[in-house]
XYZ file of C-alpha atoms in Angstrom:
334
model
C 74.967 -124.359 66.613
C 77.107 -125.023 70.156
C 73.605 -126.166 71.811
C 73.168 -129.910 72.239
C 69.758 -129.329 71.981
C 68.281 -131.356 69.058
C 65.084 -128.968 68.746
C 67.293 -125.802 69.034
C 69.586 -127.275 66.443
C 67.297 -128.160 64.095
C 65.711 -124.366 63.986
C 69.056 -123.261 63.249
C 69.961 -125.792 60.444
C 65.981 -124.467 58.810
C 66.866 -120.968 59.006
C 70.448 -121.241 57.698
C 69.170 -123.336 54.744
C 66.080 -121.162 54.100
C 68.141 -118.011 53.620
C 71.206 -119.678 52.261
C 71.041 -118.239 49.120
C 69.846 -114.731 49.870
C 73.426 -114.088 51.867
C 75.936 -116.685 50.485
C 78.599 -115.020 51.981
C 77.252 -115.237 55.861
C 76.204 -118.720 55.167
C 79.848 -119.815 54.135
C 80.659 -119.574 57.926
C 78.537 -121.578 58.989
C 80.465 -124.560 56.848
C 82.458 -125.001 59.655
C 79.902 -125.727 62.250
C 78.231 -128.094 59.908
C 81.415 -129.704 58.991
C 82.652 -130.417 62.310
C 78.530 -131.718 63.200
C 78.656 -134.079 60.656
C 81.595 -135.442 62.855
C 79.648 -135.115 65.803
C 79.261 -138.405 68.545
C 75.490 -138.079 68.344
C 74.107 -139.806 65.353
C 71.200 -137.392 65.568
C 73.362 -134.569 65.089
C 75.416 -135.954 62.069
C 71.955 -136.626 60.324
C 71.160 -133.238 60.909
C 74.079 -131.848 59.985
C 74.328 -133.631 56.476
C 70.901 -133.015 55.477
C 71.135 -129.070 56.267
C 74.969 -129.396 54.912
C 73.200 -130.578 51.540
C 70.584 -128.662 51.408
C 72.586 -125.347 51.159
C 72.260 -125.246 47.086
C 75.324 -123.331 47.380
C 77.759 -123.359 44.597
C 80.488 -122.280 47.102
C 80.220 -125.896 49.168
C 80.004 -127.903 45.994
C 83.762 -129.286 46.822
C 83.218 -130.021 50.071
C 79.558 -132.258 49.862
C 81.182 -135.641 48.299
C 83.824 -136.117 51.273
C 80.477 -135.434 53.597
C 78.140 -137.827 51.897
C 80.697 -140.936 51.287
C 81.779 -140.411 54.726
C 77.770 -140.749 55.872
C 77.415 -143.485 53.750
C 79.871 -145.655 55.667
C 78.269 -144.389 59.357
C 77.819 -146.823 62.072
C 74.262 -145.244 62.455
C 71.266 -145.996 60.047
C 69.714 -142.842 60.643
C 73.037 -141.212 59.098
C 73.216 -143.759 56.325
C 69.736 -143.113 55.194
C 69.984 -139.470 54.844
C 72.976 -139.608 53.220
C 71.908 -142.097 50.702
C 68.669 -139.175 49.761
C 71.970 -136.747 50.046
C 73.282 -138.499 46.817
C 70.212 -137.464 44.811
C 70.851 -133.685 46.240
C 74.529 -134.326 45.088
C 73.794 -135.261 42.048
C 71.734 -132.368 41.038
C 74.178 -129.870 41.914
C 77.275 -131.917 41.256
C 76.388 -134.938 39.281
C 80.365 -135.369 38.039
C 81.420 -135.527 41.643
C 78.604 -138.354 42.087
C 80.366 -140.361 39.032
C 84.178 -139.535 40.549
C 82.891 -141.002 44.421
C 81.512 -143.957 42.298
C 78.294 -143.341 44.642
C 76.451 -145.585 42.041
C 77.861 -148.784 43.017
C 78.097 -147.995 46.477
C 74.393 -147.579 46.640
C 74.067 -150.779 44.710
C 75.823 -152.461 47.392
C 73.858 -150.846 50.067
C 70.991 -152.726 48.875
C 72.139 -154.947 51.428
C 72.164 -153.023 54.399
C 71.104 -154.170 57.518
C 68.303 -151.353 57.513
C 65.172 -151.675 55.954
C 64.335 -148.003 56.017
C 68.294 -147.685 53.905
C 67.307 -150.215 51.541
C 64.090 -148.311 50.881
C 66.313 -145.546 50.345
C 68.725 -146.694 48.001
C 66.174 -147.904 45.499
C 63.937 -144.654 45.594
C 67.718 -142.809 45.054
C 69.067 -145.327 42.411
C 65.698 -144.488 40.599
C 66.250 -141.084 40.899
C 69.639 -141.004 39.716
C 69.363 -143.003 36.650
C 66.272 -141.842 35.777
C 67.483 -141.612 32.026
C 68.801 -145.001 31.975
C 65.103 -146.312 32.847
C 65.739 -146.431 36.750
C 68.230 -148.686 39.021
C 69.319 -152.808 37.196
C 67.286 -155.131 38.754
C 68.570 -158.799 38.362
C 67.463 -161.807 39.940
C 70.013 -161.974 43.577
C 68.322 -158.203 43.620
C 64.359 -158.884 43.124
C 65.417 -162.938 45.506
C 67.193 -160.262 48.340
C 64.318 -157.819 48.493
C 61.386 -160.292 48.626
C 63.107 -162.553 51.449
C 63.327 -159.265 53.510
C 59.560 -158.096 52.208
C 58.539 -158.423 56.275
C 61.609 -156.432 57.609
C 60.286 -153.074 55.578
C 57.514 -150.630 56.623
C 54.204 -150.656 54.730
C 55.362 -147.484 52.744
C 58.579 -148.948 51.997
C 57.344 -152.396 51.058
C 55.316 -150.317 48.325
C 58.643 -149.406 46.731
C 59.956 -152.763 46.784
C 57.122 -154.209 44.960
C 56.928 -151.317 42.714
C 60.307 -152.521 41.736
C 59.444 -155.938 41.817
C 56.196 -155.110 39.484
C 59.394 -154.312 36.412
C 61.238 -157.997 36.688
C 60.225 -160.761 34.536
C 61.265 -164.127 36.028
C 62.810 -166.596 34.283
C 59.774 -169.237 34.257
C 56.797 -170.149 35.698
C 58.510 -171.608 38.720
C 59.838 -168.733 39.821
C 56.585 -166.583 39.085
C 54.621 -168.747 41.202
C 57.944 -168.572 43.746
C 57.417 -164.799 44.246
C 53.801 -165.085 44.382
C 53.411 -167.071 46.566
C 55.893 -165.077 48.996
C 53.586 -161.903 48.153
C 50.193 -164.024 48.999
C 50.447 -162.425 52.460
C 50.555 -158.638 51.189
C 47.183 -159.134 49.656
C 45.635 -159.068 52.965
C 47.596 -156.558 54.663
C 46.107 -153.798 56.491
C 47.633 -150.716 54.342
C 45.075 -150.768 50.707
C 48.147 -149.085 48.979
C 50.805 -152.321 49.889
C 47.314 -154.593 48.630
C 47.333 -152.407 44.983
C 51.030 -152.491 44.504
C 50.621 -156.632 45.168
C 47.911 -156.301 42.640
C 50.379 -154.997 40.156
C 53.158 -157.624 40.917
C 50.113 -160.326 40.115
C 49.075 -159.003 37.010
C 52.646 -158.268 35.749
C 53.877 -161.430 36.156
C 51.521 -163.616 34.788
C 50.784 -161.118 31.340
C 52.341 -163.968 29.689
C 50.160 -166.676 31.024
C 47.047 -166.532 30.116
C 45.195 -169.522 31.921
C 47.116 -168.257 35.364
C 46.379 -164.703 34.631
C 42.467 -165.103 34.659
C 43.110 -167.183 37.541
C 44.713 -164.337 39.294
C 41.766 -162.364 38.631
C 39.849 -164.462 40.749
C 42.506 -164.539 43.787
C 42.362 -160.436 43.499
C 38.712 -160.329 44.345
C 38.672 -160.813 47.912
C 40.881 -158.598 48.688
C 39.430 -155.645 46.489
C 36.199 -156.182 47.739
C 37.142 -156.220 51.453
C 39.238 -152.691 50.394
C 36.824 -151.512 48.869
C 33.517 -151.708 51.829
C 36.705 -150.710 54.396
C 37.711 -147.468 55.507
C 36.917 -143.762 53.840
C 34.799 -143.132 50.748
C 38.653 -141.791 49.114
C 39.564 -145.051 49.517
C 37.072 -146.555 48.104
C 36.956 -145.003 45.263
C 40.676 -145.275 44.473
C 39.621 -149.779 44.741
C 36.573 -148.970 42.649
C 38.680 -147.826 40.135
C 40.765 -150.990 39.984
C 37.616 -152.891 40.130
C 36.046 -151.131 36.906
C 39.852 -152.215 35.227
C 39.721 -155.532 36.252
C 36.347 -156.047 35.155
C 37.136 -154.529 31.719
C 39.380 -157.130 31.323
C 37.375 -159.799 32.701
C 34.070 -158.862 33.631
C 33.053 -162.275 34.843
C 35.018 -162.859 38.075
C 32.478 -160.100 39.772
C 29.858 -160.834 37.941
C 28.961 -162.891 40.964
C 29.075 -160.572 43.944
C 26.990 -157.540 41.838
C 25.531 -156.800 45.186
C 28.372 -155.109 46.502
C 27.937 -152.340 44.086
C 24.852 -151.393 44.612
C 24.867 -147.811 46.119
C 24.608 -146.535 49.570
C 22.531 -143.600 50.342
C 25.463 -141.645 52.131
C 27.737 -142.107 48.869
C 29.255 -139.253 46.943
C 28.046 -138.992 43.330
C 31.720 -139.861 42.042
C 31.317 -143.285 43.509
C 27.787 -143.944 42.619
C 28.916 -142.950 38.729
C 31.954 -145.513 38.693
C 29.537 -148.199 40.719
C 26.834 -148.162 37.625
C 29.567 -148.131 35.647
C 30.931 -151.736 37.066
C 27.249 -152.717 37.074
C 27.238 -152.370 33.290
C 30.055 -154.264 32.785
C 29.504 -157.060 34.946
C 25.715 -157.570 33.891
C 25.017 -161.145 32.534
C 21.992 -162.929 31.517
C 21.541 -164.571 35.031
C 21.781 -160.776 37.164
C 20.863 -158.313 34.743
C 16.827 -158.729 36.097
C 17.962 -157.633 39.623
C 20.982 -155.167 38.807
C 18.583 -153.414 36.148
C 15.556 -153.702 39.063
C 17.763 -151.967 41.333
C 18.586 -149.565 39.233
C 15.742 -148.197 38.638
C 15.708 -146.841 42.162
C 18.328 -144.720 40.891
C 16.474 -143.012 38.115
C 14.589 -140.873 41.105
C 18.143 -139.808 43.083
C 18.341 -136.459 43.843
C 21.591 -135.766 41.991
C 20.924 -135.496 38.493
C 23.797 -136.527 36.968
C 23.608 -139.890 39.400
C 19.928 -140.461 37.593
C 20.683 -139.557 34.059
C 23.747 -142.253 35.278
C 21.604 -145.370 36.113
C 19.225 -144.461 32.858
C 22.311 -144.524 30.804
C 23.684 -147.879 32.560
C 19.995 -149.527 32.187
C 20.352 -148.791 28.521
C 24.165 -150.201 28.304
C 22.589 -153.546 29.698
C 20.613 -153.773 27.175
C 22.684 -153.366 24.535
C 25.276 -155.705 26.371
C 23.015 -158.707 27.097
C 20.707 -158.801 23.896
C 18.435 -161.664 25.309
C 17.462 -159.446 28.175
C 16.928 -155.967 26.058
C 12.869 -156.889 26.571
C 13.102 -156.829 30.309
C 15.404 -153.698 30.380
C 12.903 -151.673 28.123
C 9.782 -152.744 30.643
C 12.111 -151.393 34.049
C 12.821 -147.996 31.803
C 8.829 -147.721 30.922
């Protein structure tokens, strides 16, 4: 496209690429023009230009895509280093010996280290990708040390992939898991509930092996799950609730003390009423099943059947679950 026009270039690139493979032979010329706009002065354009210049899936440009990535990988701009870092995972599904021969591998490796959050980001969801045999991208302790240190510099969707990969490494002590936890004792209360859950998982992976710190990370967890979990849309909600009824399986005594927050709310949908009675159930004890069970009852008359047969069911459960109380549970059911 001759037009400096971003907006005009970037309908050009989608059409070319959409019907790329219907008419291989008119989209050949146009290798050229995306050639010489991957050279382009404007960043913007070269970005373009390589992700439409991938995106061909033609086998006639095979030869010409690993001069065009390495070249963006090495840009002066981020925005032209980041796309061609996803451009290696487009490389190496169409040309995955040309990906070995540019020894792209290490060169995302050491791209880790990139000035750019959003690039770092990018290299580990593209490492993952492209060893996705070998069990994903190494991680190693200078990796897992560089990535936390820089937690603050990344976006809230891109911190989730760091801790995701931060979730797989297993420290060398207990110094160094309470090191990285307490650098990650920020993301629990951070304003995005999907960088809180993948902070969850970092907490419980770590300490597997540690028993007495593991229940004590239970209790740090419940704060933040319960503030998720009354915040924001019922979809939300439910996706905390979930966690909730795991952790409680696990150890049902850390919410054993805050039972009131899963009581039901008139306006909620029957999928989060169900999984509500179910935490009820599990977090019953001999000192709250008289209220949670009183409570319940309620619930028999809801309007949704399945909500009422629900609460019946859970009333039951409590029985069964705290023995001492089975008496009282029987009278609330009469």
């Amino acid at each position: 496209s001759a037009s400096k026009d971003h907006v005009v270039k970037k309908m050009v690139y989608l059409y070319i690429t959409t019907y790329a493979t219907a008419n291989p032979e008119l989209s050949l010329l146009a290798i050229n023009t995306l050639q010489k706009d991957c050279r382009d002065e404007d960043p913007m354009t070269r970005g373009l230009a390589l992700r439409s210049f991938t995106s061909l899936r033609l086998d006639s440009t095979k030869e010409y895509l690993p001069a065009v990535v390495t070249a963006g990988l090495k840009d002066s701009s981020p925005y032209v280093r980041k796309t061609a870092v996803m451009a290696c995972v487009k490389l190496h599904r169409l040309e995955p010996e040309a990906l070995v021969e540019a020894d792209v591998v290490n060169t995302l490796y050491n791209m880790l280290r990139d000035r750019d959050a959003l690039v770092v980001a990018n290299c580990i969801c593209a490492l993952n990708e492209i060893l996705q045999q070998e069990g994903g991208m190494a991680i190693n302790k200078p990796i897992i040390h560089h990535l936390l240190n820089r937690i603050k510099d990344f976006n809230e969707w891109s911190q989730c992939i760091v801790l995701e990969v931060v979730a797989q490494y297993k420290p060398d002590g207990q110094q160094e898991t309470f090191d990285i936890m307490n650098l990650l004792e920020e993301r629990l209360k951070h304003s995005n509930s999907a960088v809180v859950l993948a902070a969850t998982k970092v907490f419980l992976n770590l300490t597997q092996d540690m028993p007495a710190v593991h229940q004590q990370v239970y209790s740090r967890l419940k704060a933040p799950m319960l503030t998720l979990m009354t915040g924001g849309v019922f979809e939300q909600g439910f996706v905390c609730l979930k966690h909730i009824a795991l952790l409680t399986s696990r150890a049902p005594t850390v919410f054993s003390d805050v039972f009131k927050h899963f009581y039901c709310r008139y306006n909620d949908p029957a999928c989060v009423k169900l999984l509500k009675l179910e935490i009820l159930t599990t977090i019953s004890t001999a000192t709250n099943v008289g209220e949670i069970t009183e409570e319940l009852a309620e619930y028999v008359t809801d309007t949704d059947n399945t909500v009422a047969r629900g609460a019946v069911s859970a009333i039951g459960k409590m029985g069964i679950r705290v023995p001492e109380c089975a008496g009282l549970v029987v009278e609330q059911v009469m």
